[in-house]
mmCIF file of C-alpha atoms in Angstrom:
data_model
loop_
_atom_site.group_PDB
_atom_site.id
_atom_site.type_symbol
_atom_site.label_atom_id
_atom_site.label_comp_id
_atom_site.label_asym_id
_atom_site.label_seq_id
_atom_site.Cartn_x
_atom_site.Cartn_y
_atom_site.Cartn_z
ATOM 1 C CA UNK A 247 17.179 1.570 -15.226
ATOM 2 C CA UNK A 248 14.858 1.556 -17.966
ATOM 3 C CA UNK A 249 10.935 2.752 -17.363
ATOM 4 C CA UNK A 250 9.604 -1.416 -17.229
ATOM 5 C CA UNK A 251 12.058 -2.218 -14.492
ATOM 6 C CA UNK A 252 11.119 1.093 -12.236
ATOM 7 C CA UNK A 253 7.062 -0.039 -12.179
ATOM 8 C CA UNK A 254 7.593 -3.805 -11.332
ATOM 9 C CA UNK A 255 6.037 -4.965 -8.932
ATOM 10 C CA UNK A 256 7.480 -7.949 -7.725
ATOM 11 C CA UNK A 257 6.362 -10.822 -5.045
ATOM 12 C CA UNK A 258 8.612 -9.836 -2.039
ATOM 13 C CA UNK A 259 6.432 -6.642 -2.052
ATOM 14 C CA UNK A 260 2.837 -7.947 -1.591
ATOM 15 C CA UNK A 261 2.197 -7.995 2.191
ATOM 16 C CA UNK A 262 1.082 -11.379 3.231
ATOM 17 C CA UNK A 263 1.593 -12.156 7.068
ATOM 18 C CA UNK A 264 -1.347 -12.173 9.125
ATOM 19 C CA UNK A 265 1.423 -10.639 11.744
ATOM 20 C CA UNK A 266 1.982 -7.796 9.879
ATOM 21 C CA UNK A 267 -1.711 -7.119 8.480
ATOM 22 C CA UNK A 268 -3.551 -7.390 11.600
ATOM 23 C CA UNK A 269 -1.492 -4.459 13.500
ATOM 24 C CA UNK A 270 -2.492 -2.083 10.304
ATOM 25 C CA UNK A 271 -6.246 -2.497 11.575
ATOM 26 C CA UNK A 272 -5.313 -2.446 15.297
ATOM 27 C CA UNK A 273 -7.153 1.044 16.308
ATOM 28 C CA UNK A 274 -5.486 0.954 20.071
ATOM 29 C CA UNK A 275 -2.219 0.714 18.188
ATOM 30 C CA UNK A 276 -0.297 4.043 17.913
ATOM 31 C CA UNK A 277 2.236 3.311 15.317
ATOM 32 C CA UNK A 278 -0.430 2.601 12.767
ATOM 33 C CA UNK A 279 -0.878 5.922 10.765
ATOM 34 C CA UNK A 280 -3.398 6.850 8.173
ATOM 35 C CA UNK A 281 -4.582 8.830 5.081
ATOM 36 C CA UNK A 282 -7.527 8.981 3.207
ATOM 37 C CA UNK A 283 -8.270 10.932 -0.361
ATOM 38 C CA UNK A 284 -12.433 10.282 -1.635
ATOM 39 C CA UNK A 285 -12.617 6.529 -1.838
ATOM 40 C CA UNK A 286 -9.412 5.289 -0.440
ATOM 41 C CA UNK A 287 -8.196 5.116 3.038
ATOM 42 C CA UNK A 288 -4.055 4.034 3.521
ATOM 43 C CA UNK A 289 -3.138 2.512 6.473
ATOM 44 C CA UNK A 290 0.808 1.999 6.801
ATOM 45 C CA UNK A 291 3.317 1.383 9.737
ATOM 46 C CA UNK A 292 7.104 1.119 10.041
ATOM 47 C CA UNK A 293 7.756 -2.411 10.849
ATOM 48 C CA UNK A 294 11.137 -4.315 11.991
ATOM 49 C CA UNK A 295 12.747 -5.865 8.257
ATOM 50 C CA UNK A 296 13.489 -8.734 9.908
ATOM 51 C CA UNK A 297 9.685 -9.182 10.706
ATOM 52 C CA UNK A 298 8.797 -9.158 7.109
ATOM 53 C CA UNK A 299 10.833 -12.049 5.533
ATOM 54 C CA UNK A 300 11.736 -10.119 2.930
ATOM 55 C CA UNK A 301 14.599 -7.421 2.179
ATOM 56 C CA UNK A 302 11.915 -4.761 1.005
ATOM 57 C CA UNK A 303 11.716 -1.598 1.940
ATOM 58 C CA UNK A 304 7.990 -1.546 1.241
ATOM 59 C CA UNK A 305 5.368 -4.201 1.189
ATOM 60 C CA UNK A 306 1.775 -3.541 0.440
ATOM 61 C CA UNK A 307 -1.513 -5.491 0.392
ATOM 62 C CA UNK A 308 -5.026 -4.144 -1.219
ATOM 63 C CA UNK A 309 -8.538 -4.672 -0.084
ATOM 64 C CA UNK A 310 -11.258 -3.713 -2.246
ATOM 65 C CA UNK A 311 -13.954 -3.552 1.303
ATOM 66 C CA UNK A 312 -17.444 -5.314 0.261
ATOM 67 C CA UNK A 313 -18.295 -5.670 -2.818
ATOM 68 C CA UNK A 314 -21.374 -7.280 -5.008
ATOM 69 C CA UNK A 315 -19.652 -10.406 -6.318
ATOM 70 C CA UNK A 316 -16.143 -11.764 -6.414
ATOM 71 C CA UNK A 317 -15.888 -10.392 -9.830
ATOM 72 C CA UNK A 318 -16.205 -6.426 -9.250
ATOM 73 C CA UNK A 319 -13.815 -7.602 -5.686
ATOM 74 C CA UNK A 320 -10.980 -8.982 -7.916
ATOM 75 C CA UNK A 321 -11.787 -6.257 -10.721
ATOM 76 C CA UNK A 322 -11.333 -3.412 -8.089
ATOM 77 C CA UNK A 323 -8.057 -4.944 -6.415
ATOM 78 C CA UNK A 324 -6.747 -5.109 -9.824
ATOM 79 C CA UNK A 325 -7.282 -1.838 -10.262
ATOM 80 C CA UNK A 326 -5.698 -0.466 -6.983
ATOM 81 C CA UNK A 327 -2.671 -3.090 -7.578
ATOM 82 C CA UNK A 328 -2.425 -1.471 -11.352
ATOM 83 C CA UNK A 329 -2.478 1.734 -9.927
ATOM 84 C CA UNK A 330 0.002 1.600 -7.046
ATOM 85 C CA UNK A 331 2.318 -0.258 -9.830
ATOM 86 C CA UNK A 332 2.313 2.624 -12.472
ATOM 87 C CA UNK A 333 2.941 5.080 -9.347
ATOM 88 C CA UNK A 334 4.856 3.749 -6.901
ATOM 89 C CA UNK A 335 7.703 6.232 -7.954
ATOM 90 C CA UNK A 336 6.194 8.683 -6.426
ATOM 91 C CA UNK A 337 6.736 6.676 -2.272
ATOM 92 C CA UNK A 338 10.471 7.694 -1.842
ATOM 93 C CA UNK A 339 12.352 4.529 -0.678
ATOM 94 C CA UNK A 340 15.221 6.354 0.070
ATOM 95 C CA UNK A 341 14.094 8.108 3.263
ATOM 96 C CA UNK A 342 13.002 4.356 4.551
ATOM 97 C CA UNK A 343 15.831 3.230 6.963
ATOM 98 C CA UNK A 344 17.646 -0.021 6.089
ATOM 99 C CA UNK A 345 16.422 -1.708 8.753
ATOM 100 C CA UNK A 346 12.945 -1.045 8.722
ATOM 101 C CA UNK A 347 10.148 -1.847 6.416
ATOM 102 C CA UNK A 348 6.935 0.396 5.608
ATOM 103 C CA UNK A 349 4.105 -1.836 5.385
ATOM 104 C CA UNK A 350 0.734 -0.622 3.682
ATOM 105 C CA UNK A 351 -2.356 -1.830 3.238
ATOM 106 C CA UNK A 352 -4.833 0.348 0.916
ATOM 107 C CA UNK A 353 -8.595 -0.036 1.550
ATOM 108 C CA UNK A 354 -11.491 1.121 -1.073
ATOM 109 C CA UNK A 355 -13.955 2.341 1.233
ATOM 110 C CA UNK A 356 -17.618 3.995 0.824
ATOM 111 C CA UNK A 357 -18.898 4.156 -3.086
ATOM 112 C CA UNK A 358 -17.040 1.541 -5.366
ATOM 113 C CA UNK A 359 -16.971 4.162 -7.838
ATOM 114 C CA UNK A 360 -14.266 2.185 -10.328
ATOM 115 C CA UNK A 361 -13.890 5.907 -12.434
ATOM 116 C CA UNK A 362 -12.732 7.621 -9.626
ATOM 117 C CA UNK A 363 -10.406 4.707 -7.277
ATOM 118 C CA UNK A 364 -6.726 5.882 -9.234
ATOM 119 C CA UNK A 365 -7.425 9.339 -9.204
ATOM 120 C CA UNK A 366 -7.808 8.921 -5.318
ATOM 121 C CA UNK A 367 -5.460 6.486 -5.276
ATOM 122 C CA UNK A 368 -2.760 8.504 -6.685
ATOM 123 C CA UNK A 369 -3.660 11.885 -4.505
ATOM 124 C CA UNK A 370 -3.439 9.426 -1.501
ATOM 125 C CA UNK A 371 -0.181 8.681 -2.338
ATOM 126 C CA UNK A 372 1.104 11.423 -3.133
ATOM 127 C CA UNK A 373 -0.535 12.890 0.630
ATOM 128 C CA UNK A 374 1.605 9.672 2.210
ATOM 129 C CA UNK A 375 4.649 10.769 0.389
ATOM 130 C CA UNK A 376 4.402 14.490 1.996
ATOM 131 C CA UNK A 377 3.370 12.389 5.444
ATOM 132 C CA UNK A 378 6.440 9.971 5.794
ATOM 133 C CA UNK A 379 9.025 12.699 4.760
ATOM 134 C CA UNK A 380 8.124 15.269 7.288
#
């Protein structure tokens, strides 16, 4: 597989259902798990496939919090989609069970320092990738 093909990120990821996003911000609910590096707080849950629509083992949605203008919003989720994209290698799919699908939503939260989001980013995943395999 060559390097282009292992960052894709491709449409049946992006998390879309109101279903499935609304649970990830549900605080009563207990199967909605959390980490948080600086600026950027993951939220993620194992979810039924069949649930999703989509044979995925991951599907992830990105929101940027408040922002000035709709212009530093998009610029930010941009960012945070880039991100994930160029290091999504580092989420083991393997350990996922076929019939389940991790869904994710990252959140920038406090400062909208732009400089700083993939550095946090990329610790955060690397802090759910320790999280989900042990």
């Amino acid at each position: 597989m060559t390097a282009v093909a292992e960052q894709r990120f491709p449409r049946s990821m992006r998390l879309k259902r109101r279903r499935l996003i609304t649970p990830l911000f549900d605080r009563s609910d207990s199967s909605t798990r959390s980490v948080a590096v600086g600026g950027v707080r993951i939220l993620y849950r194992l979810t039924s496939r069949h649930l999703t629509g989509e044979n995925t083992p991951i599907q992830i949605g990105f929101a940027p919090g408040r922002c000035k203008n709709a212009v530093q919003r998009n610029g930010l989720r941009r960012q945070m989609c880039e991100t994930w994209r160029k290091h999504q290698h580092l989420i083991n799919t393997q350990e996922i069970p076929k019939t389940r699908t991790l869904t994710l939503m990252v959140v920038a939260r406090g400062s909208k320092n732009a400089a700083e989001l993939p550095a946090d980013l990329t610790q955060a995943m690397h802090l759910l990738h320790q999280t989900i395999n042990h």
